[in-house]
PDB file of C-alpha atoms in Angstrom:
ATOM      1  CA  MET A  15     212.438 144.160 128.670  1.00  0.00           C
ATOM      2  CA  PRO A  16     210.696 145.790 131.679  1.00  0.00           C
ATOM      3  CA  SER A  17     212.608 148.489 133.545  1.00  0.00           C
ATOM      4  CA  PHE A  18     212.204 151.390 135.948  1.00  0.00           C
ATOM      5  CA  ASP A  19     214.209 154.283 137.409  1.00  0.00           C
ATOM      6  CA  ILE A  20     214.712 155.027 141.097  1.00  0.00           C
ATOM      7  CA  VAL A  21     214.999 158.744 141.775  1.00  0.00           C
ATOM      8  CA  SER A  22     214.890 161.084 144.756  1.00  0.00           C
ATOM      9  CA  GLN A  23     212.958 164.184 143.775  1.00  0.00           C
ATOM     10  CA  VAL A  24     211.003 166.703 145.790  1.00  0.00           C
ATOM     11  CA  ASN A  25     208.183 168.676 144.187  1.00  0.00           C
ATOM     12  CA  SER A  26     209.359 172.298 144.214  1.00  0.00           C
ATOM     13  CA  MET A  27     205.784 173.625 144.051  1.00  0.00           C
ATOM     14  CA  GLU A  28     204.892 171.752 147.244  1.00  0.00           C
ATOM     15  CA  ILE A  29     207.970 173.206 148.961  1.00  0.00           C
ATOM     16  CA  GLU A  30     206.966 176.692 147.861  1.00  0.00           C
ATOM     17  CA  ASN A  31     203.394 176.134 149.066  1.00  0.00           C
ATOM     18  CA  GLY A  32     204.608 174.820 152.425  1.00  0.00           C
ATOM     19  CA  VAL A  33     206.933 177.805 152.915  1.00  0.00           C
ATOM     20  CA  ASN A  34     204.140 180.256 152.002  1.00  0.00           C
ATOM     21  CA  ILE A  35     201.790 178.639 154.521  1.00  0.00           C
ATOM     22  CA  ALA A  36     204.555 178.816 157.162  1.00  0.00           C
ATOM     23  CA  LYS A  37     205.013 182.539 156.391  1.00  0.00           C
ATOM     24  CA  LYS A  38     201.276 183.125 156.908  1.00  0.00           C
ATOM     25  CA  GLU A  39     201.393 181.309 160.239  1.00  0.00           C
ATOM     26  CA  LEU A  40     204.470 183.323 161.238  1.00  0.00           C
ATOM     27  CA  ALA A  41     202.538 186.559 160.603  1.00  0.00           C
ATOM     28  CA  ASN A  42     199.658 185.360 162.808  1.00  0.00           C
ATOM     29  CA  ARG A  43     201.558 183.809 165.737  1.00  0.00           C
ATOM     30  CA  PHE A  44     201.403 185.861 168.934  1.00  0.00           C
ATOM     31  CA  ASP A  45     204.867 184.792 170.122  1.00  0.00           C
ATOM     32  CA  PHE A  46     206.440 186.281 166.965  1.00  0.00           C
ATOM     33  CA  LYS A  47     204.587 189.641 167.125  1.00  0.00           C
ATOM     34  CA  GLY A  48     207.069 192.510 167.062  1.00  0.00           C
ATOM     35  CA  SER A  49     210.093 190.267 166.443  1.00  0.00           C
ATOM     36  CA  LYS A  50     212.284 190.122 163.383  1.00  0.00           C
ATOM     37  CA  ALA A  51     211.600 186.578 162.228  1.00  0.00           C
ATOM     38  CA  GLU A  52     211.864 185.682 158.554  1.00  0.00           C
ATOM     39  CA  ILE A  53     211.529 182.659 156.281  1.00  0.00           C
ATOM     40  CA  ALA A  54     213.201 182.860 152.857  1.00  0.00           C
ATOM     41  CA  LEU A  55     213.179 180.216 150.119  1.00  0.00           C
ATOM     42  CA  ASP A  56     216.093 179.942 147.697  1.00  0.00           C
ATOM     43  CA  LYS A  57     216.494 177.161 145.115  1.00  0.00           C
ATOM     44  CA  ASN A  58     217.104 174.139 147.346  1.00  0.00           C
ATOM     45  CA  GLU A  59     217.371 175.754 150.750  1.00  0.00           C
ATOM     46  CA  ILE A  60     215.133 177.492 153.222  1.00  0.00           C
ATOM     47  CA  LYS A  61     216.769 180.255 155.265  1.00  0.00           C
ATOM     48  CA  LEU A  62     215.378 181.072 158.695  1.00  0.00           C
ATOM     49  CA  SER A  63     216.305 184.066 160.843  1.00  0.00           C
ATOM     50  CA  ALA A  64     214.960 185.158 164.225  1.00  0.00           C
ATOM     51  CA  ASP A  65     215.837 187.189 167.311  1.00  0.00           C
ATOM     52  CA  ASP A  66     217.112 184.292 169.444  1.00  0.00           C
ATOM     53  CA  ALA A  67     217.762 180.542 169.502  1.00  0.00           C
ATOM     54  CA  PHE A  68     214.383 179.717 171.041  1.00  0.00           C
ATOM     55  CA  LYS A  69     212.497 181.491 168.257  1.00  0.00           C
ATOM     56  CA  ILE A  70     214.642 179.899 165.540  1.00  0.00           C
ATOM     57  CA  LYS A  71     213.778 176.476 166.955  1.00  0.00           C
ATOM     58  CA  ALA A  72     210.063 177.322 166.950  1.00  0.00           C
ATOM     59  CA  LEU A  73     210.381 178.689 163.410  1.00  0.00           C
ATOM     60  CA  ALA A  74     212.047 175.470 162.220  1.00  0.00           C
ATOM     61  CA  GLU A  75     209.243 173.413 163.784  1.00  0.00           C
ATOM     62  CA  ILE A  76     206.653 175.515 161.960  1.00  0.00           C
ATOM     63  CA  VAL A  77     208.383 175.072 158.595  1.00  0.00           C
ATOM     64  CA  LEU A  78     208.998 171.328 159.016  1.00  0.00           C
ATOM     65  CA  GLY A  79     205.404 170.794 160.130  1.00  0.00           C
ATOM     66  CA  LYS A  80     204.030 172.608 157.092  1.00  0.00           C
ATOM     67  CA  LEU A  81     206.341 170.685 154.731  1.00  0.00           C
ATOM     68  CA  ALA A  82     205.281 167.385 156.291  1.00  0.00           C
ATOM     69  CA  ARG A  83     201.620 168.309 155.785  1.00  0.00           C
ATOM     70  CA  ARG A  84     202.379 168.923 152.100  1.00  0.00           C
ATOM     71  CA  ASN A  85     203.568 165.277 151.852  1.00  0.00           C
ATOM     72  CA  ILE A  86     207.245 166.162 151.580  1.00  0.00           C
ATOM     73  CA  SER A  87     209.267 163.392 153.151  1.00  0.00           C
ATOM     74  CA  LEU A  88     211.437 164.564 156.024  1.00  0.00           C
ATOM     75  CA  LYS A  89     214.090 162.156 154.701  1.00  0.00           C
ATOM     76  CA  SER A  90     214.573 164.697 151.904  1.00  0.00           C
ATOM     77  CA  ILE A  91     215.277 167.541 154.332  1.00  0.00           C
ATOM     78  CA  GLU A  92     218.538 168.242 156.135  1.00  0.00           C
ATOM     79  CA  GLN A  93     218.590 170.733 158.991  1.00  0.00           C
ATOM     80  CA  LYS A  94     221.853 172.545 159.611  1.00  0.00           C
ATOM     81  CA  GLU A  95     222.827 173.686 163.097  1.00  0.00           C
ATOM     82  CA  PRO A  96     221.535 177.161 163.998  1.00  0.00           C
ATOM     83  CA  ASP A  97     224.118 179.959 164.005  1.00  0.00           C
ATOM     84  CA  VAL A  98     223.682 182.209 167.021  1.00  0.00           C
ATOM     85  CA  SER A  99     225.566 185.508 167.073  1.00  0.00           C
ATOM     86  CA  PRO A 100     226.977 186.967 170.303  1.00  0.00           C
ATOM     87  CA  LEU A 101     224.185 189.552 170.234  1.00  0.00           C
ATOM     88  CA  GLY A 102     221.607 186.762 170.221  1.00  0.00           C
ATOM     89  CA  HIS A 103     220.401 186.909 166.615  1.00  0.00           C
ATOM     90  CA  ALA A 104     220.021 183.398 165.146  1.00  0.00           C
ATOM     91  CA  ARG A 105     220.040 181.985 161.609  1.00  0.00           C
ATOM     92  CA  GLN A 106     219.466 178.470 160.304  1.00  0.00           C
ATOM     93  CA  VAL A 107     219.513 176.797 156.888  1.00  0.00           C
ATOM     94  CA  ILE A 108     217.316 173.863 155.920  1.00  0.00           C
ATOM     95  CA  LEU A 109     218.573 172.038 152.809  1.00  0.00           C
ATOM     96  CA  ILE A 110     216.299 170.193 150.378  1.00  0.00           C
ATOM     97  CA  LYS A 111     217.986 167.058 149.003  1.00  0.00           C
ATOM     98  CA  GLN A 112     217.461 166.479 145.286  1.00  0.00           C
ATOM     99  CA  GLY A 113     218.920 163.492 143.460  1.00  0.00           C
ATOM    100  CA  ILE A 114     220.751 160.423 144.685  1.00  0.00           C
ATOM    101  CA  GLU A 115     224.331 160.803 145.852  1.00  0.00           C
ATOM    102  CA  THR A 116     226.925 158.264 144.688  1.00  0.00           C
ATOM    103  CA  PRO A 117     227.361 156.354 148.004  1.00  0.00           C
ATOM    104  CA  VAL A 118     223.590 155.985 148.405  1.00  0.00           C
ATOM    105  CA  ALA A 119     223.251 154.985 144.741  1.00  0.00           C
ATOM    106  CA  LYS A 120     225.841 152.237 145.282  1.00  0.00           C
ATOM    107  CA  GLU A 121     223.856 150.972 148.268  1.00  0.00           C
ATOM    108  CA  ILE A 122     220.622 150.944 146.241  1.00  0.00           C
ATOM    109  CA  ALA A 123     222.386 149.213 143.333  1.00  0.00           C
ATOM    110  CA  ALA A 124     223.780 146.520 145.643  1.00  0.00           C
ATOM    111  CA  PHE A 125     220.322 145.957 147.110  1.00  0.00           C
ATOM    112  CA  ILE A 126     218.718 145.589 143.670  1.00  0.00           C
ATOM    113  CA  ARG A 127     221.547 143.365 142.402  1.00  0.00           C
ATOM    114  CA  GLY A 128     220.810 141.126 145.382  1.00  0.00           C
ATOM    115  CA  LEU A 129     217.316 140.680 143.934  1.00  0.00           C
ATOM    116  CA  GLY A 130     218.863 139.451 140.664  1.00  0.00           C
ATOM    117  CA  LEU A 131     218.186 142.521 138.499  1.00  0.00           C
ATOM    118  CA  LYS A 132     220.533 144.484 136.244  1.00  0.00           C
ATOM    119  CA  VAL A 133     221.329 147.922 137.636  1.00  0.00           C
ATOM    120  CA  TRP A 134     223.181 151.053 136.520  1.00  0.00           C
ATOM    121  CA  HIS A 135     223.561 154.537 137.961  1.00  0.00           C
ATOM    122  CA  CYS A 136     223.456 157.690 135.849  1.00  0.00           C
ATOM    123  CA  SER A 137     223.859 161.132 137.484  1.00  0.00           C
ATOM    124  CA  SER A 138     220.847 161.488 139.801  1.00  0.00           C
ATOM    125  CA  LYS A 139     218.955 158.253 139.120  1.00  0.00           C
ATOM    126  CA  THR A 140     219.451 154.522 139.348  1.00  0.00           C
ATOM    127  CA  SER A 141     217.870 152.301 136.694  1.00  0.00           C
ATOM    128  CA  ALA A 142     217.037 148.605 136.841  1.00  0.00           C
ATOM    129  CA  THR A 143     215.990 146.069 134.207  1.00  0.00           C
ATOM    130  CA  ASP A 144     215.110 142.395 134.098  1.00  0.00           C
ATOM    131  CA  ARG A 145     214.307 139.977 131.295  1.00  0.00           C
ATOM    132  CA  GLN A 146     211.307 138.635 133.161  1.00  0.00           C
ATOM    133  CA  ARG A 147     208.530 140.564 134.812  1.00  0.00           C
ATOM    134  CA  GLY A 148     208.603 138.625 138.078  1.00  0.00           C
ATOM    135  CA  ASP A 149     210.721 140.351 140.719  1.00  0.00           C
ATOM    136  CA  ILE A 150     211.068 143.730 139.059  1.00  0.00           C
ATOM    137  CA  TRP A 151     207.638 144.846 140.270  1.00  0.00           C
ATOM    138  CA  SER A 152     208.409 144.304 143.956  1.00  0.00           C
ATOM    139  CA  ALA A 153     211.963 145.751 144.007  1.00  0.00           C
ATOM    140  CA  PRO A 154     211.028 149.430 144.581  1.00  0.00           C
ATOM    141  CA  ALA A 155     208.560 148.494 147.317  1.00  0.00           C
ATOM    142  CA  LYS A 156     211.182 146.513 149.203  1.00  0.00           C
ATOM    143  CA  ARG A 157     213.723 149.320 148.873  1.00  0.00           C
ATOM    144  CA  SER A 158     211.419 152.182 149.892  1.00  0.00           C
ATOM    145  CA  GLU A 159     210.581 150.623 153.270  1.00  0.00           C
ATOM    146  CA  ASP A 160     214.065 150.615 154.775  1.00  0.00           C
ATOM    147  CA  GLY A 161     215.918 153.392 152.948  1.00  0.00           C
ATOM    148  CA  ALA A 162     217.410 156.438 154.621  1.00  0.00           C
ATOM    149  CA  LEU A 163     216.510 158.487 151.546  1.00  0.00           C
ATOM    150  CA  ALA A 164     213.043 159.201 150.175  1.00  0.00           C
ATOM    151  CA  THR A 165     213.001 157.444 146.806  1.00  0.00           C
ATOM    152  CA  GLN A 166     210.378 157.066 144.125  1.00  0.00           C
ATOM    153  CA  ALA A 167     210.152 154.582 141.279  1.00  0.00           C
ATOM    154  CA  ASN A 168     209.213 156.198 137.992  1.00  0.00           C
ATOM    155  CA  SER A 169     209.686 155.840 134.228  1.00  0.00           C
ATOM    156  CA  TRP A 170     208.135 152.381 134.187  1.00  0.00           C
ATOM    157  CA  ARG A 171     208.588 150.909 130.755  1.00  0.00           C
ATOM    158  CA  HIS A 172     206.706 147.917 129.400  1.00  0.00           C
ATOM    159  CA  GLU A 173     203.098 147.848 130.610  1.00  0.00           C
ATOM    160  CA  PRO A 174     203.214 150.816 133.005  1.00  0.00           C
ATOM    161  CA  ASN A 175     199.633 150.457 134.310  1.00  0.00           C
ATOM    162  CA  ARG A 176     200.243 146.873 135.296  1.00  0.00           C
ATOM    163  CA  CYS A 177     203.546 147.886 136.873  1.00  0.00           C
ATOM    164  CA  ARG A 178     201.948 150.494 139.107  1.00  0.00           C
ATOM    165  CA  ALA A 179     199.122 148.201 140.175  1.00  0.00           C
ATOM    166  CA  THR A 180     201.540 145.364 140.914  1.00  0.00           C
ATOM    167  CA  LEU A 181     203.854 147.779 142.748  1.00  0.00           C
ATOM    168  CA  ALA A 182     200.995 148.869 145.007  1.00  0.00           C
ATOM    169  CA  THR A 183     200.111 145.229 145.735  1.00  0.00           C
ATOM    170  CA  ALA A 184     203.750 144.351 146.422  1.00  0.00           C
ATOM    171  CA  LEU A 185     204.090 147.345 148.747  1.00  0.00           C
ATOM    172  CA  GLN A 186     200.978 146.293 150.694  1.00  0.00           C
ATOM    173  CA  ASN A 187     202.263 142.721 151.009  1.00  0.00           C
ATOM    174  CA  HIS A 188     205.673 143.927 152.164  1.00  0.00           C
ATOM    175  CA  ARG A 189     204.092 146.203 154.785  1.00  0.00           C
ATOM    176  CA  ARG A 190     201.975 143.289 156.060  1.00  0.00           C
ATOM    177  CA  GLN A 191     205.093 141.143 156.371  1.00  0.00           C
ATOM    178  CA  LEU A 192     206.899 143.895 158.287  1.00  0.00           C
ATOM    179  CA  SER A 193     203.969 144.421 160.656  1.00  0.00           C
ATOM    180  CA  THR A 194     203.673 140.682 161.377  1.00  0.00           C
ATOM    181  CA  GLN A 195     207.418 140.479 162.000  1.00  0.00           C
ATOM    182  CA  ARG A 196     207.257 143.451 164.346  1.00  0.00           C
ATOM    183  CA  SER A 197     204.231 142.156 166.210  1.00  0.00           C
ATOM    184  CA  SER A 198     205.727 138.664 166.605  1.00  0.00           C
ATOM    185  CA  GLY A 199     208.992 140.216 167.802  1.00  0.00           C
ATOM    186  CA  ARG A 200     207.173 142.197 170.503  1.00  0.00           C
ATOM    187  CA  THR A 201     205.376 139.212 171.977  1.00  0.00           C
ATOM    188  CA  ARG A 202     208.491 137.152 172.471  1.00  0.00           C
TER     189      ARG A 202
END
């Protein structure tokens, strides 16, 4: 019986690389020379601190730009509001989302059930199975286009090479359908 898991994971090495590149840029930027600006990475959060609100905003743009270049989906990142002290010093926390929360998992499960597949949720992943191979290959592609969370389909069981190739084809077909719908909607 073919099956797959839908997860939301971010590669921690890519986050670390992106933060290190942002630190190097921070050291070289002329507008941060002589200021106390800092980027710190803890487990699933990036802590920013700077002299004022303007610099904290620029620092956040640097970090988010570097993470985006490392192919980390910005759907997996949550920016908290900057805390500005009365003296002007500012701090901000950027959270990295790992795993699928229960309300989002219920939404994904309802979507996949609508495709006629069996679904169950276990801690940080949602799994789906089907007796036939037909619609199971296109389910992750359809879900990844419109989701508010960056999800990946992994742990393909039962002919994994065919699954990945068919998933890529299904994703291309779904993108073509979306682009034709968008283009026909614009001309009307």
